[in-house]
CSV table of C-alpha atoms and ligand atoms in Angstrom, one decimal:
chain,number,residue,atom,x,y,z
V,193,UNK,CA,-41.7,-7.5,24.7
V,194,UNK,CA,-43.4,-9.0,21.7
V,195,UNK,CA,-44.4,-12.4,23.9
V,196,UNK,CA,-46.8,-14.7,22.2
V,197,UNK,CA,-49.7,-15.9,24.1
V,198,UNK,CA,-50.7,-18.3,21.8
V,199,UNK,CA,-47.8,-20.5,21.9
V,200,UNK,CA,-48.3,-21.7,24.8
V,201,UNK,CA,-52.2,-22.7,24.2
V,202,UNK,CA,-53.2,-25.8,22.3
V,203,UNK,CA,-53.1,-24.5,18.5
V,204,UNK,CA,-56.1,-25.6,16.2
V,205,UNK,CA,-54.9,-23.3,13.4
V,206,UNK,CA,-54.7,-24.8,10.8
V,207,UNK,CA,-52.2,-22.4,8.6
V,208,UNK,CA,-50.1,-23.4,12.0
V,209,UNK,CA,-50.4,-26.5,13.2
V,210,UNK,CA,-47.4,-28.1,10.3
V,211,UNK,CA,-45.0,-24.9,10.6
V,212,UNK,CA,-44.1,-24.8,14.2
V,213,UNK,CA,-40.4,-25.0,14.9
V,214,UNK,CA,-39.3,-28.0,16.3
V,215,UNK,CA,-36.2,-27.5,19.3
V,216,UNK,CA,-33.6,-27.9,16.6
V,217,UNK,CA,-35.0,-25.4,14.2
V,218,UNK,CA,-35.1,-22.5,16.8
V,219,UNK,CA,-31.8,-23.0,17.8
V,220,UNK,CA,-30.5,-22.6,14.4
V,221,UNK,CA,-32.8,-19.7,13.9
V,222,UNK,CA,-30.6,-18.1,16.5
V,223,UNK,CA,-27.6,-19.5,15.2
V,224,UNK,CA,-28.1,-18.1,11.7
V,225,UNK,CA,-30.5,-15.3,11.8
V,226,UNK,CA,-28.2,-12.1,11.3
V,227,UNK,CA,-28.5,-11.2,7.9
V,228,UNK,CA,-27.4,-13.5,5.1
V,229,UNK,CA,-25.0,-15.3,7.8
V,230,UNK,CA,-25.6,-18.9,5.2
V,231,UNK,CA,-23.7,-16.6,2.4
V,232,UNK,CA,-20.3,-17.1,4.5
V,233,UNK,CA,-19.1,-20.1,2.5
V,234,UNK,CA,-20.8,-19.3,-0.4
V,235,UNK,CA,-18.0,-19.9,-3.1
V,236,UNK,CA,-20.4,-20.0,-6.5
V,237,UNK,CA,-23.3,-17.9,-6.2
V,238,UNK,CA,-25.6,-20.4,-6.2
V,239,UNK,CA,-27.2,-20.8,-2.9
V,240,UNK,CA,-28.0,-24.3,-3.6
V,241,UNK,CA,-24.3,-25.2,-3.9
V,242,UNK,CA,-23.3,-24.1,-0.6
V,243,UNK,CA,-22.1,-27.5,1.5
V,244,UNK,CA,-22.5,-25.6,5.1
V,245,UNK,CA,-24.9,-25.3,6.2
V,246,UNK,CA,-25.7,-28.0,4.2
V,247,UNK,CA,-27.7,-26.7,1.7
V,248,UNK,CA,-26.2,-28.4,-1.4
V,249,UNK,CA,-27.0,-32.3,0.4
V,250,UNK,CA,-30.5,-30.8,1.2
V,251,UNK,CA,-31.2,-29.7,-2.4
V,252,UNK,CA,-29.5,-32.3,-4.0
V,253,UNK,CA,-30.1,-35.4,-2.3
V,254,UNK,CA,-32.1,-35.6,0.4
V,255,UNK,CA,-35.5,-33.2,-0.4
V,256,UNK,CA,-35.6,-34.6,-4.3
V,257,UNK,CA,-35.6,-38.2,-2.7
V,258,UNK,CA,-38.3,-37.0,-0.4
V,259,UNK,CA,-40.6,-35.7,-2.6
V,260,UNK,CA,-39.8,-38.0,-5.3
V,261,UNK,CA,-38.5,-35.4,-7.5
V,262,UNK,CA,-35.5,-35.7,-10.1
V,263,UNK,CA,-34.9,-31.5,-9.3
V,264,UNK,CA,-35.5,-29.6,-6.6
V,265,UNK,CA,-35.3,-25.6,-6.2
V,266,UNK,CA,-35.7,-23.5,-2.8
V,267,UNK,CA,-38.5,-20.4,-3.1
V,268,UNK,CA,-39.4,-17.9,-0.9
V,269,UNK,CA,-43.4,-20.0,-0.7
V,270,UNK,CA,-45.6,-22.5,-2.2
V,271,UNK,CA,-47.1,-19.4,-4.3
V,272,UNK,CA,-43.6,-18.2,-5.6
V,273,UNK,CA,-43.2,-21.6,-7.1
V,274,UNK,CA,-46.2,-21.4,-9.0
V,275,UNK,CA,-46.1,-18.7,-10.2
V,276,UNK,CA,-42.0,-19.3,-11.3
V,277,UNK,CA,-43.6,-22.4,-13.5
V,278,UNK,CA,-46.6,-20.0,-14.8
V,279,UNK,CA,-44.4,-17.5,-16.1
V,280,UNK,CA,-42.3,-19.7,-17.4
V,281,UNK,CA,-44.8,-21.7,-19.4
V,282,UNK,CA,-46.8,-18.3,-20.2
V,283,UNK,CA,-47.8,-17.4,-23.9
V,284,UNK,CA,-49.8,-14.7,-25.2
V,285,UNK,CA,-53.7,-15.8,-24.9
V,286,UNK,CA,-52.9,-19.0,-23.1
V,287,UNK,CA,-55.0,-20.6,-20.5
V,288,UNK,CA,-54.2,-22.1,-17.0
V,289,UNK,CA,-56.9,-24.7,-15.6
V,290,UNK,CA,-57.0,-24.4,-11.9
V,291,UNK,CA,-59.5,-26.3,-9.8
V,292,UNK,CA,-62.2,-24.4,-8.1
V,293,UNK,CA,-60.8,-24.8,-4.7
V,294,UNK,CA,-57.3,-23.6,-5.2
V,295,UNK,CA,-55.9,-21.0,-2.8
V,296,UNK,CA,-56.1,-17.7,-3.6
V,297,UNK,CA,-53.1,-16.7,-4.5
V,298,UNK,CA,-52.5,-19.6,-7.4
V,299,UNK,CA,-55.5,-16.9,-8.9
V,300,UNK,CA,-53.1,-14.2,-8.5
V,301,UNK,CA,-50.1,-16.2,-10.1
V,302,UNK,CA,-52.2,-17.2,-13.0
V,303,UNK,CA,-52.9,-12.8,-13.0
V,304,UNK,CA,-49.1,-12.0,-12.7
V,305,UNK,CA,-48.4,-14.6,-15.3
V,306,UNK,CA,-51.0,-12.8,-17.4
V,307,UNK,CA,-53.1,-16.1,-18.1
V,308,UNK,CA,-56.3,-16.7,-18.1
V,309,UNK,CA,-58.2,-19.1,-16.2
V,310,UNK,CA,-60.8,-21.8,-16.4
V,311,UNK,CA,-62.0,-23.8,-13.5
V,312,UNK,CA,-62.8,-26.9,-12.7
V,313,UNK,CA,-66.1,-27.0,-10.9
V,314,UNK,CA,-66.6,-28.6,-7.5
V,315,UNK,CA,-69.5,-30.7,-6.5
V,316,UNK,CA,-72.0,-29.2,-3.8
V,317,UNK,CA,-72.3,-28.9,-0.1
V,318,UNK,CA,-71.5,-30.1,1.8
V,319,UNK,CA,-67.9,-32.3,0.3
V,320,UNK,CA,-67.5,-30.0,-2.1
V,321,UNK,CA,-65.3,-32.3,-3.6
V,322,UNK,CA,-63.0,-31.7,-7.5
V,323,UNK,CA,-63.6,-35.0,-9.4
V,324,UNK,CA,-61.0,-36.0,-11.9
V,325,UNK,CA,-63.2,-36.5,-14.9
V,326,UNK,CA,-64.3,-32.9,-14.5
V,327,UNK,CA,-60.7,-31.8,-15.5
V,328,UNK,CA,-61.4,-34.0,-18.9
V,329,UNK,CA,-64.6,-32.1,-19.6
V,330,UNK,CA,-63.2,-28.6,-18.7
V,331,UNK,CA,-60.1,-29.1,-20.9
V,332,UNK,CA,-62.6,-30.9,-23.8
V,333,UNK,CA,-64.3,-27.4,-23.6
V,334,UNK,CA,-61.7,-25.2,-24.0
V,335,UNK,CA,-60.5,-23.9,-27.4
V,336,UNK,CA,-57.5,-21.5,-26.6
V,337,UNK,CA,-54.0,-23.2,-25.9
V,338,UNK,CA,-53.7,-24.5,-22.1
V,339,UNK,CA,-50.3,-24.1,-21.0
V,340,UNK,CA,-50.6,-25.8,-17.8
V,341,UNK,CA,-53.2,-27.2,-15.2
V,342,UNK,CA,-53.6,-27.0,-11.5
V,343,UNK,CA,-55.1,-29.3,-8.6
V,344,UNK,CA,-54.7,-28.5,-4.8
V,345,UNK,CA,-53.4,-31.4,-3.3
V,346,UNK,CA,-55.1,-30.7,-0.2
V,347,UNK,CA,-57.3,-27.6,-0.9
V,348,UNK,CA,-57.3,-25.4,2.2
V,349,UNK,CA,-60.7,-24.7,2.4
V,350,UNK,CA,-62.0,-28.1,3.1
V,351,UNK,CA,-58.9,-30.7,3.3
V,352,UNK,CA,-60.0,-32.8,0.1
V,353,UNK,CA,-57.2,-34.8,-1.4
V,354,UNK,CA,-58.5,-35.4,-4.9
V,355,UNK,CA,-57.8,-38.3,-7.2
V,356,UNK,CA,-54.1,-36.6,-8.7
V,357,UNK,CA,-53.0,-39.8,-10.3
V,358,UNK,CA,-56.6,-39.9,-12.4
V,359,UNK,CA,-55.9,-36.2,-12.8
V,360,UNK,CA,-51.9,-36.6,-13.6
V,361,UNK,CA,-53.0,-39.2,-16.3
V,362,UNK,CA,-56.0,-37.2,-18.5
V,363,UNK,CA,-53.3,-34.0,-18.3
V,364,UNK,CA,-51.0,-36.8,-20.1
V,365,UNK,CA,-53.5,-37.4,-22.3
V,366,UNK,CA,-53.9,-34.3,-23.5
V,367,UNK,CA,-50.5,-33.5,-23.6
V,368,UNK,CA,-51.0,-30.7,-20.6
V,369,UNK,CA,-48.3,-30.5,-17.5
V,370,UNK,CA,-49.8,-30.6,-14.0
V,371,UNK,CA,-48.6,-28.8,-10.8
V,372,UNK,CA,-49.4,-30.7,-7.6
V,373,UNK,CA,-50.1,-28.0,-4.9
V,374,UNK,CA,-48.9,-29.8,-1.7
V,375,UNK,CA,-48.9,-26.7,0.9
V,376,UNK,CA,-50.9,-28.9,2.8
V,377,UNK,CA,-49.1,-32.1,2.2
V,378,UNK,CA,-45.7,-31.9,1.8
V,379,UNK,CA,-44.4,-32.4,5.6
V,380,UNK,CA,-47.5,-33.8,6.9
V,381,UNK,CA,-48.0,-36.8,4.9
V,382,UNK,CA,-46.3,-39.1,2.3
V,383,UNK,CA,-46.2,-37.3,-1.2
V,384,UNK,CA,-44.1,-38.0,-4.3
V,385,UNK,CA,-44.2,-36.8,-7.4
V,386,UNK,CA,-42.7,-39.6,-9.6
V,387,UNK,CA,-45.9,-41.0,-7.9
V,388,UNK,CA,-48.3,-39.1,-8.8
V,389,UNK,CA,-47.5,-38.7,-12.2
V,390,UNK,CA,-47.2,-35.2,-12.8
V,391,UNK,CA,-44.7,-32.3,-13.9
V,392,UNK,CA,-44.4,-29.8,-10.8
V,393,UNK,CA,-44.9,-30.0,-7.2
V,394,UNK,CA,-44.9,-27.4,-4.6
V,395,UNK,CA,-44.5,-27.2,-0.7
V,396,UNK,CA,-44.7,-24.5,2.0
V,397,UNK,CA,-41.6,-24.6,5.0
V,398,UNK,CA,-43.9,-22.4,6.9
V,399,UNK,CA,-47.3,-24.0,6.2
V,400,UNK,CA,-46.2,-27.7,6.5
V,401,UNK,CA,-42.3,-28.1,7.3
V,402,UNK,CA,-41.7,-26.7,10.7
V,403,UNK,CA,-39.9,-23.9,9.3
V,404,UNK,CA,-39.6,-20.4,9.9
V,405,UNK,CA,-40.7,-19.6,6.7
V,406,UNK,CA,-41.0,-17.5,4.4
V,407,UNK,CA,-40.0,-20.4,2.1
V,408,UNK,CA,-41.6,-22.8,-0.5
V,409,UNK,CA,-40.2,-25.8,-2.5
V,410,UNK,CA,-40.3,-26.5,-5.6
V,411,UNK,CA,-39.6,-29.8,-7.5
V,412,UNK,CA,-40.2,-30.8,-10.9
V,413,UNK,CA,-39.3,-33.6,-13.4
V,414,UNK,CA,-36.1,-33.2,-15.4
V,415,UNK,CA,-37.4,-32.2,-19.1
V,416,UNK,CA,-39.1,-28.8,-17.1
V,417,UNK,CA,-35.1,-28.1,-15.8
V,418,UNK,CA,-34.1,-26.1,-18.7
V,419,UNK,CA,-37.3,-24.3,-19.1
V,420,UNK,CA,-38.1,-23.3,-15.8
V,421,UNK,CA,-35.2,-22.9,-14.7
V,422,UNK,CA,-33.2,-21.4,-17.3
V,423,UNK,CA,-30.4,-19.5,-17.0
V,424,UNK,CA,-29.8,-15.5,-17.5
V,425,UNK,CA,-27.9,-14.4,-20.3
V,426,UNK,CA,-25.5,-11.8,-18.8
V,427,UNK,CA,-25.4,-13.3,-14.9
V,428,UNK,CA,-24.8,-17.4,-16.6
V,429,UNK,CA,-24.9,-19.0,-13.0
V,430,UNK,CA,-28.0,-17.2,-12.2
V,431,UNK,CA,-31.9,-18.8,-12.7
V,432,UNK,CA,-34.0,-16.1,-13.9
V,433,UNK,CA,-37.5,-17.5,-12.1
V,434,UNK,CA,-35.4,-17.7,-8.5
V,435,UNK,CA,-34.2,-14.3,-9.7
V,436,UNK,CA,-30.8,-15.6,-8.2
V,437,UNK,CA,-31.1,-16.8,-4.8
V,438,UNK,CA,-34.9,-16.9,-3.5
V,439,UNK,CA,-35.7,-18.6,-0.1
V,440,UNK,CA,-32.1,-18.0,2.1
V,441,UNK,CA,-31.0,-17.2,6.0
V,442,UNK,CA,-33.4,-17.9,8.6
V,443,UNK,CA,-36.0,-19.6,6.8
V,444,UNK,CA,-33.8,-22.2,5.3
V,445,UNK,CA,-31.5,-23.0,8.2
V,446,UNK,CA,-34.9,-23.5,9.7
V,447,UNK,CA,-36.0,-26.0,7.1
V,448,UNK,CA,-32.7,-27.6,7.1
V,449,UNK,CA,-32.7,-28.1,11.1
V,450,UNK,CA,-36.8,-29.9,11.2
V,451,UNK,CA,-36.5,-31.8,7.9
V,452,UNK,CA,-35.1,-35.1,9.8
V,453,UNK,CA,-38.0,-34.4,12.7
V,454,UNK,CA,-40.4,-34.3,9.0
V,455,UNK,CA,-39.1,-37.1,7.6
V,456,UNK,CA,-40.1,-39.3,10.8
V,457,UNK,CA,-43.7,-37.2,11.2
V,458,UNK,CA,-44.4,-37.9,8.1
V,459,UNK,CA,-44.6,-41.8,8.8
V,460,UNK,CA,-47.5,-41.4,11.3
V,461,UNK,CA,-49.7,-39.7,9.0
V,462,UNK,CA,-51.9,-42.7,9.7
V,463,UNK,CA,-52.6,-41.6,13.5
V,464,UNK,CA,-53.0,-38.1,12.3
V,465,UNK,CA,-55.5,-39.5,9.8
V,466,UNK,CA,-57.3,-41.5,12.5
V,467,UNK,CA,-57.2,-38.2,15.0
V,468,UNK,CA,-59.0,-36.1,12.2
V,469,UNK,CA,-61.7,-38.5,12.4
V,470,UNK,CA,-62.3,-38.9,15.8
V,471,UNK,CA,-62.4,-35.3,16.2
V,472,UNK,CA,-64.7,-35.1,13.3
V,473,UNK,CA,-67.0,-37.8,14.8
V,474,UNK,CA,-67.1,-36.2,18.2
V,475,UNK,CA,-67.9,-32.6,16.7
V,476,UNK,CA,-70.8,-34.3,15.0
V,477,UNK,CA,-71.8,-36.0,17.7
V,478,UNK,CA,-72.4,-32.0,19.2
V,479,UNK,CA,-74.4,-31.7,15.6
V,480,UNK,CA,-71.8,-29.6,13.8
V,481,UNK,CA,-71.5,-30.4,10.1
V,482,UNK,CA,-68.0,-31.5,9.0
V,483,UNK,CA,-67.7,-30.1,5.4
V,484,UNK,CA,-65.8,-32.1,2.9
V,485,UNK,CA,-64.6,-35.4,2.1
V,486,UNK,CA,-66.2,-38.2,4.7
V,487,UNK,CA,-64.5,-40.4,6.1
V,488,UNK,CA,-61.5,-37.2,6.4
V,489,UNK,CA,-58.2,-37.7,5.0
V,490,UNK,CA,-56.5,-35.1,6.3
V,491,UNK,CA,-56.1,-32.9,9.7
V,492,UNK,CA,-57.5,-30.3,8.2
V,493,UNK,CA,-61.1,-29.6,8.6
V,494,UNK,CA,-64.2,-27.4,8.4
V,495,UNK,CA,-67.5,-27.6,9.9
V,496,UNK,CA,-70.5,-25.6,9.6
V,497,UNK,CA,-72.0,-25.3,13.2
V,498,UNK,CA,-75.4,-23.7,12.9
V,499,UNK,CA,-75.7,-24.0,16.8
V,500,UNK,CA,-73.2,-21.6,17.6
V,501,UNK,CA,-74.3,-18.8,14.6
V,502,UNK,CA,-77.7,-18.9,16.9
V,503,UNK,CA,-75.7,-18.8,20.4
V,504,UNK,CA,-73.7,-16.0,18.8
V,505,UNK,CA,-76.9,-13.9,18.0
V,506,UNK,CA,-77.9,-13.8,21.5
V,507,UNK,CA,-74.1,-13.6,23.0
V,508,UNK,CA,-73.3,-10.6,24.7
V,509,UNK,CA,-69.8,-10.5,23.1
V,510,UNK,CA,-71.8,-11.4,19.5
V,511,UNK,CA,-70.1,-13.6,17.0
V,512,UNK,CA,-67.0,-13.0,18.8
V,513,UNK,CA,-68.3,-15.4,21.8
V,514,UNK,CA,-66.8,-18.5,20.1
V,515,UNK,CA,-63.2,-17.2,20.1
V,516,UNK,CA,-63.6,-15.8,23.9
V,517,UNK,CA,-65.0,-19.4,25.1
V,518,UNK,CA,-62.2,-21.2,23.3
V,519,UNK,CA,-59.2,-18.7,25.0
V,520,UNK,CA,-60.4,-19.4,28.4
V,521,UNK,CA,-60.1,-22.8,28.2
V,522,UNK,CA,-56.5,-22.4,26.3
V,523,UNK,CA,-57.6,-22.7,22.9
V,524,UNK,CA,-56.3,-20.8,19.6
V,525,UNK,CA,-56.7,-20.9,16.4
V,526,UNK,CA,-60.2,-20.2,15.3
V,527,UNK,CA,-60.1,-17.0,13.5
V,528,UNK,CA,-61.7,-14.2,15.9
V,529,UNK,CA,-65.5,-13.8,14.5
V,530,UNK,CA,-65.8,-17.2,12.9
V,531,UNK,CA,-69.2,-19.2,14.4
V,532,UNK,CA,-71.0,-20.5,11.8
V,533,UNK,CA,-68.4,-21.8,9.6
V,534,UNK,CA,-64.6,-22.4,10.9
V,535,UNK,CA,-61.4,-24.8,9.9
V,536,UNK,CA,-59.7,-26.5,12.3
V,537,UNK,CA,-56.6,-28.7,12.4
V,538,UNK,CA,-55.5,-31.6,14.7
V,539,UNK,CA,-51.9,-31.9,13.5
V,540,UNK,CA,-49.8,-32.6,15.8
V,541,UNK,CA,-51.8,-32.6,18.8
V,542,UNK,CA,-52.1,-35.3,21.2
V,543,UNK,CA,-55.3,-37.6,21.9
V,544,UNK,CA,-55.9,-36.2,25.1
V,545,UNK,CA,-55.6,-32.5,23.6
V,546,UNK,CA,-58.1,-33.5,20.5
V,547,UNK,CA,-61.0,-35.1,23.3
V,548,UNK,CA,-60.2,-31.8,25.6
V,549,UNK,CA,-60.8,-29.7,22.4
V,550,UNK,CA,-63.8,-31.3,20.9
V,551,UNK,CA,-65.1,-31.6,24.9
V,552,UNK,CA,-64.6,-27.5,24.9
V,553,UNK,CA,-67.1,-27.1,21.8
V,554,UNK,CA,-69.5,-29.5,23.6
V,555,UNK,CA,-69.2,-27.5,26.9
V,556,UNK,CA,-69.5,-24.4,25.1
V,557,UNK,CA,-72.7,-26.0,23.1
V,558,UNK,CA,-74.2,-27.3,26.5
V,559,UNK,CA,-73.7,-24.5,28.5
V,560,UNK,CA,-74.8,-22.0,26.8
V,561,UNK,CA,-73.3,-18.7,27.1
V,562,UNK,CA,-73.9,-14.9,28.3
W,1933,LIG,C1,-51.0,-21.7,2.5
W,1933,LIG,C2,-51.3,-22.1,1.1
W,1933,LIG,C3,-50.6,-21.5,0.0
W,1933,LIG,C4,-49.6,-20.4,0.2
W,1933,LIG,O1,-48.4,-20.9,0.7
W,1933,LIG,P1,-47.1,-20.0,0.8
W,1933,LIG,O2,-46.0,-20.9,1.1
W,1933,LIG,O3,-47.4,-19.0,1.9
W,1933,LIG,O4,-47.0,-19.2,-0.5
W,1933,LIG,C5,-50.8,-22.0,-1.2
W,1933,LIG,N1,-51.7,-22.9,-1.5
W,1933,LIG,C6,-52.4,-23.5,-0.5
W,1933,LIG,C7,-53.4,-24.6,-0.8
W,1933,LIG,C8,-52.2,-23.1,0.8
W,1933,LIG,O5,-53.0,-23.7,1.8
């Protein structure tokens, strides 16, 4: 019942490819998956206090140190956390600024929060890329208050890792605190905030931390603390913005059990780098486009592949050919439907997996298909 196919193909997926559980995470997600089992030693209330499972060393010590922040809080996603410093920064007619590539739902924070937006543009196809003097111009332009701004530290559309220090410095300049969105980063590659330069970072267990999920992190420098998260009146031990406890049980035993396995993945980002790129070369090589930054900087990738729209057109299963061709051969991960334009990911896999996947697109090119 309820077996997975897909787990046992090579996964291009790239909302998958970061969050699979390593050995030691899915043993402790049968370990601790009843129903708040991690409340047993709970002695405060606050979930970050509890020593085990270690929460309070992981909170504490060893995920600030990680992501080079002086606090750390646990949410239940990278969106959570953005919207938890939104609200808490939100006034009445305030503006957010939010880089044209930012995920959807940092759109629907900004809405909950009940701020507007302005965006900073991107440049055209095909690197669609958010320059960090464009965040000058855009916050030059603007006459209401600007409560915060935004960049997408990679954007998941294209895998662009814009300039955040430039960016972290004109938000200093204009007096403006910056959230780093590192869905994509945090547990693939080195980030730190105290490097960057901004106020706010956010992560994703399940996108980039081989957890479970759902769960996010959230770090910040110490002057936010007291704003963000501030304490309720009639619960005193309690965060408002966490509403108590947010990310708990399965997802952050899960966390807890692949952060070592992170820590150590996250110091060959170079050969994931350098994987990205051969895999970009060789799909180019078929004449697919690869959209975004070139040379790539991350695993994650799109490509516009004219080729296959025109096979699909004339494919007897339609635009649903390029997903059929790719399960035979034991491929998932490109979304069912997608020809013309598709992400894919590398993370993680092997060099020997990345030439058998880019050889399956040229076979499937070559061949033709009925
Ligand atoms: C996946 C993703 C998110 C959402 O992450 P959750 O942890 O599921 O909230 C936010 N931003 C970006 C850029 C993403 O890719």
């Amino acid at each position: 019942m309820f077996e997975r196919k897909a787990r046992k193909m090579i996964n291009v997926d790239p909302l998958q490819t970061g969050g699979k559980l390593t050995e030691d995470a899915r043993k402790a997600l049968i370990e601790w998956g009843d129903g708040y089992s991690v409340c047993d030693y709970c002695l405060t209330g606050r979930i970050e206090e509890i020593k085990n499972p270690p929460v309070y060393e992981f909170v504490h010590e060893k995920l600030p140190k990680f992501i080079g922040c002086d606090v750390v809080r646990l949410t239940t996603g990278a969106r959570e956390g953005i919207f938890a410093v939104m609200n808490s920064l939100a006034k009445k007619d305030a503006l957010v600024v939010l880089d044209s590539n930012a995920h959807y739902s940092s759109y629907l924070a900004a809405e909950r929060a009940k701020l507007k937006i302005v965006e900073v543009p991107k440049t055209d196809y095909p690197e669609y890329k958010i320059l960090s003097e464009k965040y000058a111009e855009v916050i030059e332009n603007v006459k209401s208050e600007i409560v915060l701004a935004l960049v997408t530290y990679p954007d998941g559309n294209y895998g662009n890792l814009p300039d955040v220090k430039r960016i972290a410095k004109i938000c200093k300049n204009y007096n403006i605190p910056l959230l780093v969105n590192a869905a994509y980063s945090i547990g693939r590659m080195p980030v730190s905030l105290k490097e960057i330069g901004a106020d706010f970072i956010v992560g994703s267990g399940h996108k980039s931390m081989a957890s479970c999920g759902p769960i996010g992190v959230l770090g910040m420098s110490s002057e936010w603390e007291n704003i963000v998260l501030r304490r309720s009146e009639k619960f005193k031990n309690k965060e408002v913005e966490m509403l108590g406890c947010a990310a708990r049980g399965a997802p952050l035993v899960t966390l807890i059990a692949s952060f070592p396995h992170v820590v150590e993945r996250v110091k060959r980002w170079d050969e994931e780098v350098a994987k990205a790129r051969e895999f970009s070369r060789r799909m180019e090589e078929i004449g697919f486009v690869q959209l975004g930054e070139k040379p790539h900087n991350h695993d994650l990738m799109a490509f516009h592949a004219e080729k296959l729209y025109e096979m699909s057109k004339k494919a007897k299963k339609g635009r649903f050919f390029l997903y059929q061709e790719l399960s035979k051969r034991g491929i998932h991960g490109i979304k069912p439907g997608l020809t013309r334009f598709f992400k894919v990911s590398t993370y993680g896999l092997t060099w020997d997996e990345v030439y058998y996947v880019a050889g399956a697109f040229s076979e499937i090119v070559g061949n033709g298909i009925n």
